[in-house]
Amino acid sequence: MALRQILNNNHPVLRIPTQEVKKLNSAVQNLIDDMIETMHEAEGVGLAANQVGVSKSILVACPGQDQELVLINPRCEKAEGEELGIEGCLSVPGEYGQVLRYQKITVSALDREGKPVRIEVEGLPARIILHEMDHLAGVLFTDKAVRMIDPEELKSEQQSDEIKSEEQI
Ligand code: NI
């Protein structure tokens, strides 16, 4: 396993929709291991393959402690409700913004063994997966933030119940 460099938002590969994964070979398995390690090292809760420069449809997420999720070729099949929450991004360091996301989603994908999976998630895990799926489509949260949040304001709002998340994803 090895740490990979996380690209920042002016890198053009982040703007190109990723390719579907056709073969789960050892290069893909190594990439997934490296993405998980890189996500944890950066203290992020999600990472898309193109954020480390590989234009493939793979995301990893850490929606809770000791929980790791690997989704290959994810597709959103069902979405319900909407919720505003604060997001940051490992590729857009130091910036945060309010983003409207579906509250509850059903996603189909392959797991890292290539087995088809279908998961239903809501709240923060849904937000993380939607943010990463946007990365895979070449979209950054700054494209759709309804409002960017000043870091000072973020500190003062952390007391508020309104804030659902401020993690970098
Ligand atoms: Ni991100």
CSV table of C-alpha atoms and ligand atoms in Angstrom, one decimal:
chain,number,residue,atom,x,y,z
A,1,MET,CA,0.0,0.0,0.0
A,2,ALA,CA,1.1,3.5,-0.7
A,3,LEU,CA,-0.1,7.0,-0.2
A,4,ARG,CA,-1.1,8.8,-3.4
A,5,GLN,CA,-1.1,12.5,-4.0
A,6,ILE,CA,-4.5,14.2,-3.8
A,7,LEU,CA,-5.0,16.5,-6.7
A,8,ASN,CA,-6.4,20.0,-6.1
A,9,ASN,CA,-9.2,21.6,-7.8
A,10,ASN,CA,-7.4,23.2,-10.7
A,11,HIS,CA,-6.2,19.9,-12.0
A,12,PRO,CA,-8.0,19.1,-15.3
A,13,VAL,CA,-8.5,15.3,-14.6
A,14,LEU,CA,-11.0,16.3,-11.9
A,15,ARG,CA,-13.2,17.8,-14.6
A,16,ILE,CA,-13.3,14.7,-16.8
A,17,PRO,CA,-16.0,12.1,-16.2
A,18,THR,CA,-14.4,8.9,-15.2
A,19,GLN,CA,-14.5,5.6,-17.1
A,20,GLU,CA,-16.4,2.6,-16.1
A,21,VAL,CA,-14.3,-0.2,-14.6
A,22,LYS,CA,-14.4,-3.3,-16.7
A,23,LYS,CA,-11.8,-5.5,-15.1
A,24,LEU,CA,-11.1,-5.9,-11.4
A,25,ASN,CA,-7.4,-6.7,-11.8
A,26,SER,CA,-4.6,-6.3,-9.3
A,27,ALA,CA,-3.9,-2.7,-10.4
A,28,VAL,CA,-7.5,-1.8,-9.4
A,29,GLN,CA,-7.2,-3.7,-6.1
A,30,ASN,CA,-3.9,-1.8,-5.3
A,31,LEU,CA,-5.6,1.5,-6.3
A,32,ILE,CA,-8.4,0.8,-3.9
A,33,ASP,CA,-6.0,0.0,-1.0
A,34,ASP,CA,-4.1,3.1,-1.7
A,35,MET,CA,-7.3,5.2,-1.9
A,36,ILE,CA,-8.4,4.0,1.5
A,37,GLU,CA,-5.0,4.7,3.1
A,38,THR,CA,-4.8,8.1,1.4
A,39,MET,CA,-8.3,9.0,2.6
A,40,HIS,CA,-7.5,8.1,6.3
A,41,GLU,CA,-4.1,9.8,6.2
A,42,ALA,CA,-5.8,13.0,5.0
A,43,GLU,CA,-8.5,12.6,7.6
A,44,GLY,CA,-11.2,12.6,4.9
A,45,VAL,CA,-14.4,10.6,4.9
A,46,GLY,CA,-14.5,9.9,1.2
A,47,LEU,CA,-12.3,9.8,-1.9
A,48,ALA,CA,-12.9,9.4,-5.6
A,49,ALA,CA,-10.3,7.7,-7.9
A,50,ASN,CA,-9.9,10.8,-10.1
A,51,GLN,CA,-8.8,12.8,-7.0
A,52,VAL,CA,-5.7,10.7,-7.0
A,53,GLY,CA,-5.3,11.1,-10.8
A,54,VAL,CA,-6.9,7.8,-12.0
A,55,SER,CA,-10.0,8.4,-14.2
A,56,LYS,CA,-11.9,5.3,-13.1
A,57,SER,CA,-15.4,5.1,-11.6
A,58,ILE,CA,-14.4,4.0,-8.0
A,59,LEU,CA,-15.1,5.7,-4.7
A,60,VAL,CA,-14.2,4.9,-1.2
A,61,ALA,CA,-16.0,6.2,1.9
A,62,CYS,CA,-15.7,6.0,5.6
A,63,PRO,CA,-19.3,6.9,6.8
A,64,GLY,CA,-18.6,5.9,10.4
A,65,GLN,CA,-15.8,4.7,12.6
A,66,ASP,CA,-14.2,1.5,11.3
A,67,GLN,CA,-16.7,1.5,8.4
A,68,GLU,CA,-15.2,1.4,4.9
A,69,LEU,CA,-17.2,1.3,1.8
A,70,VAL,CA,-15.9,0.6,-1.7
A,71,LEU,CA,-18.2,1.3,-4.6
A,72,ILE,CA,-17.2,0.5,-8.2
A,73,ASN,CA,-19.3,2.0,-11.1
A,74,PRO,CA,-21.9,3.4,-8.7
A,75,ARG,CA,-25.3,4.4,-10.0
A,76,CYS,CA,-28.0,6.2,-8.1
A,77,GLU,CA,-31.3,4.3,-8.5
A,78,LYS,CA,-33.6,6.1,-6.1
A,79,ALA,CA,-33.4,9.4,-4.3
A,80,GLU,CA,-35.7,11.0,-1.7
A,81,GLY,CA,-35.9,14.2,0.2
A,82,GLU,CA,-33.5,17.0,0.3
A,83,GLU,CA,-31.2,18.5,2.9
A,84,LEU,CA,-28.8,21.3,3.2
A,85,GLY,CA,-25.4,20.5,4.8
A,86,ILE,CA,-21.9,21.9,5.0
A,87,GLU,CA,-19.3,20.2,2.9
A,88,GLY,CA,-15.6,20.5,2.4
A,89,CYS,CA,-13.4,18.6,0.0
A,90,LEU,CA,-9.9,17.2,0.1
A,91,SER,CA,-9.3,18.7,-3.4
A,92,VAL,CA,-10.5,22.1,-2.3
A,93,PRO,CA,-8.6,22.6,0.9
A,94,GLY,CA,-9.8,25.2,3.4
A,95,GLU,CA,-13.1,25.9,1.7
A,96,TYR,CA,-16.6,25.0,2.9
A,97,GLY,CA,-20.0,25.5,1.5
A,98,GLN,CA,-23.7,24.7,2.0
A,99,VAL,CA,-24.8,22.1,-0.5
A,100,LEU,CA,-28.3,20.7,-1.1
A,101,ARG,CA,-28.3,16.9,-1.4
A,102,TYR,CA,-30.8,14.1,-1.5
A,103,GLN,CA,-31.5,12.9,2.0
A,104,LYS,CA,-31.9,9.2,1.2
A,105,ILE,CA,-30.5,7.3,-1.7
A,106,THR,CA,-30.4,3.8,-3.1
A,107,VAL,CA,-27.2,3.1,-5.0
A,108,SER,CA,-26.2,0.0,-7.0
A,109,ALA,CA,-22.5,-0.7,-7.7
A,110,LEU,CA,-20.0,-3.5,-7.6
A,111,ASP,CA,-18.1,-4.2,-4.4
A,112,ARG,CA,-14.3,-4.7,-4.6
A,113,GLU,CA,-14.8,-8.4,-5.3
A,114,GLY,CA,-16.9,-7.5,-8.3
A,115,LYS,CA,-20.2,-8.6,-6.7
A,116,PRO,CA,-23.2,-6.5,-7.5
A,117,VAL,CA,-24.4,-4.6,-4.4
A,118,ARG,CA,-27.4,-2.4,-3.7
A,119,ILE,CA,-27.2,-0.1,-0.7
A,120,GLU,CA,-29.7,2.3,0.9
A,121,VAL,CA,-28.2,5.1,3.0
A,122,GLU,CA,-29.4,8.4,4.4
A,123,GLY,CA,-28.0,11.5,6.0
A,124,LEU,CA,-24.2,11.9,6.1
A,125,PRO,CA,-23.4,8.6,4.3
A,126,ALA,CA,-25.7,9.6,1.5
A,127,ARG,CA,-24.1,13.0,1.4
A,128,ILE,CA,-20.6,11.5,1.2
A,129,ILE,CA,-21.5,9.1,-1.6
A,130,LEU,CA,-23.3,11.8,-3.6
A,131,HIS,CA,-20.3,14.1,-3.2
A,132,GLU,CA,-18.0,11.3,-4.5
A,133,MET,CA,-20.3,10.4,-7.3
A,134,ASP,CA,-20.2,14.0,-8.4
A,135,HIS,CA,-16.4,13.8,-8.4
A,136,LEU,CA,-16.7,10.7,-10.7
A,137,ALA,CA,-18.8,12.8,-13.0
A,138,GLY,CA,-16.3,15.7,-13.1
A,139,VAL,CA,-18.3,17.9,-10.7
A,140,LEU,CA,-17.0,19.7,-7.6
A,141,PHE,CA,-19.1,20.8,-4.6
A,142,THR,CA,-18.1,24.4,-5.3
A,143,ASP,CA,-20.1,24.1,-8.6
A,144,LYS,CA,-23.4,23.5,-6.7
A,145,ALA,CA,-22.9,25.1,-3.3
A,146,VAL,CA,-25.8,27.5,-2.6
A,147,ARG,CA,-23.5,29.5,-0.4
A,148,MET,CA,-19.8,29.3,0.5
A,149,ILE,CA,-19.1,29.5,4.3
A,150,ASP,CA,-16.4,31.7,5.8
A,151,PRO,CA,-14.0,29.6,8.0
A,152,GLU,CA,-14.7,32.0,10.9
A,153,GLU,CA,-18.5,31.6,10.5
A,154,LEU,CA,-18.0,27.8,10.4
A,155,LYS,CA,-16.4,27.9,13.8
A,156,SER,CA,-19.2,29.9,15.3
A,157,GLU,CA,-21.9,27.7,13.6
A,158,GLN,CA,-20.4,24.5,15.0
A,159,GLN,CA,-22.5,25.0,18.1
A,160,SER,CA,-25.7,25.0,16.0
A,161,ASP,CA,-27.8,21.9,15.4
A,162,GLU,CA,-28.4,23.1,11.8
A,163,ILE,CA,-24.9,22.0,10.9
A,164,LYS,CA,-25.0,18.4,9.7
A,165,SER,CA,-21.4,17.9,8.6
A,166,GLU,CA,-18.3,19.8,7.9
A,167,GLU,CA,-16.0,17.0,6.9
A,168,GLN,CA,-13.8,17.0,3.9
A,169,ILE,CA,-15.2,14.5,1.4
B,1,NI,NI,-14.3,16.0,-2.5
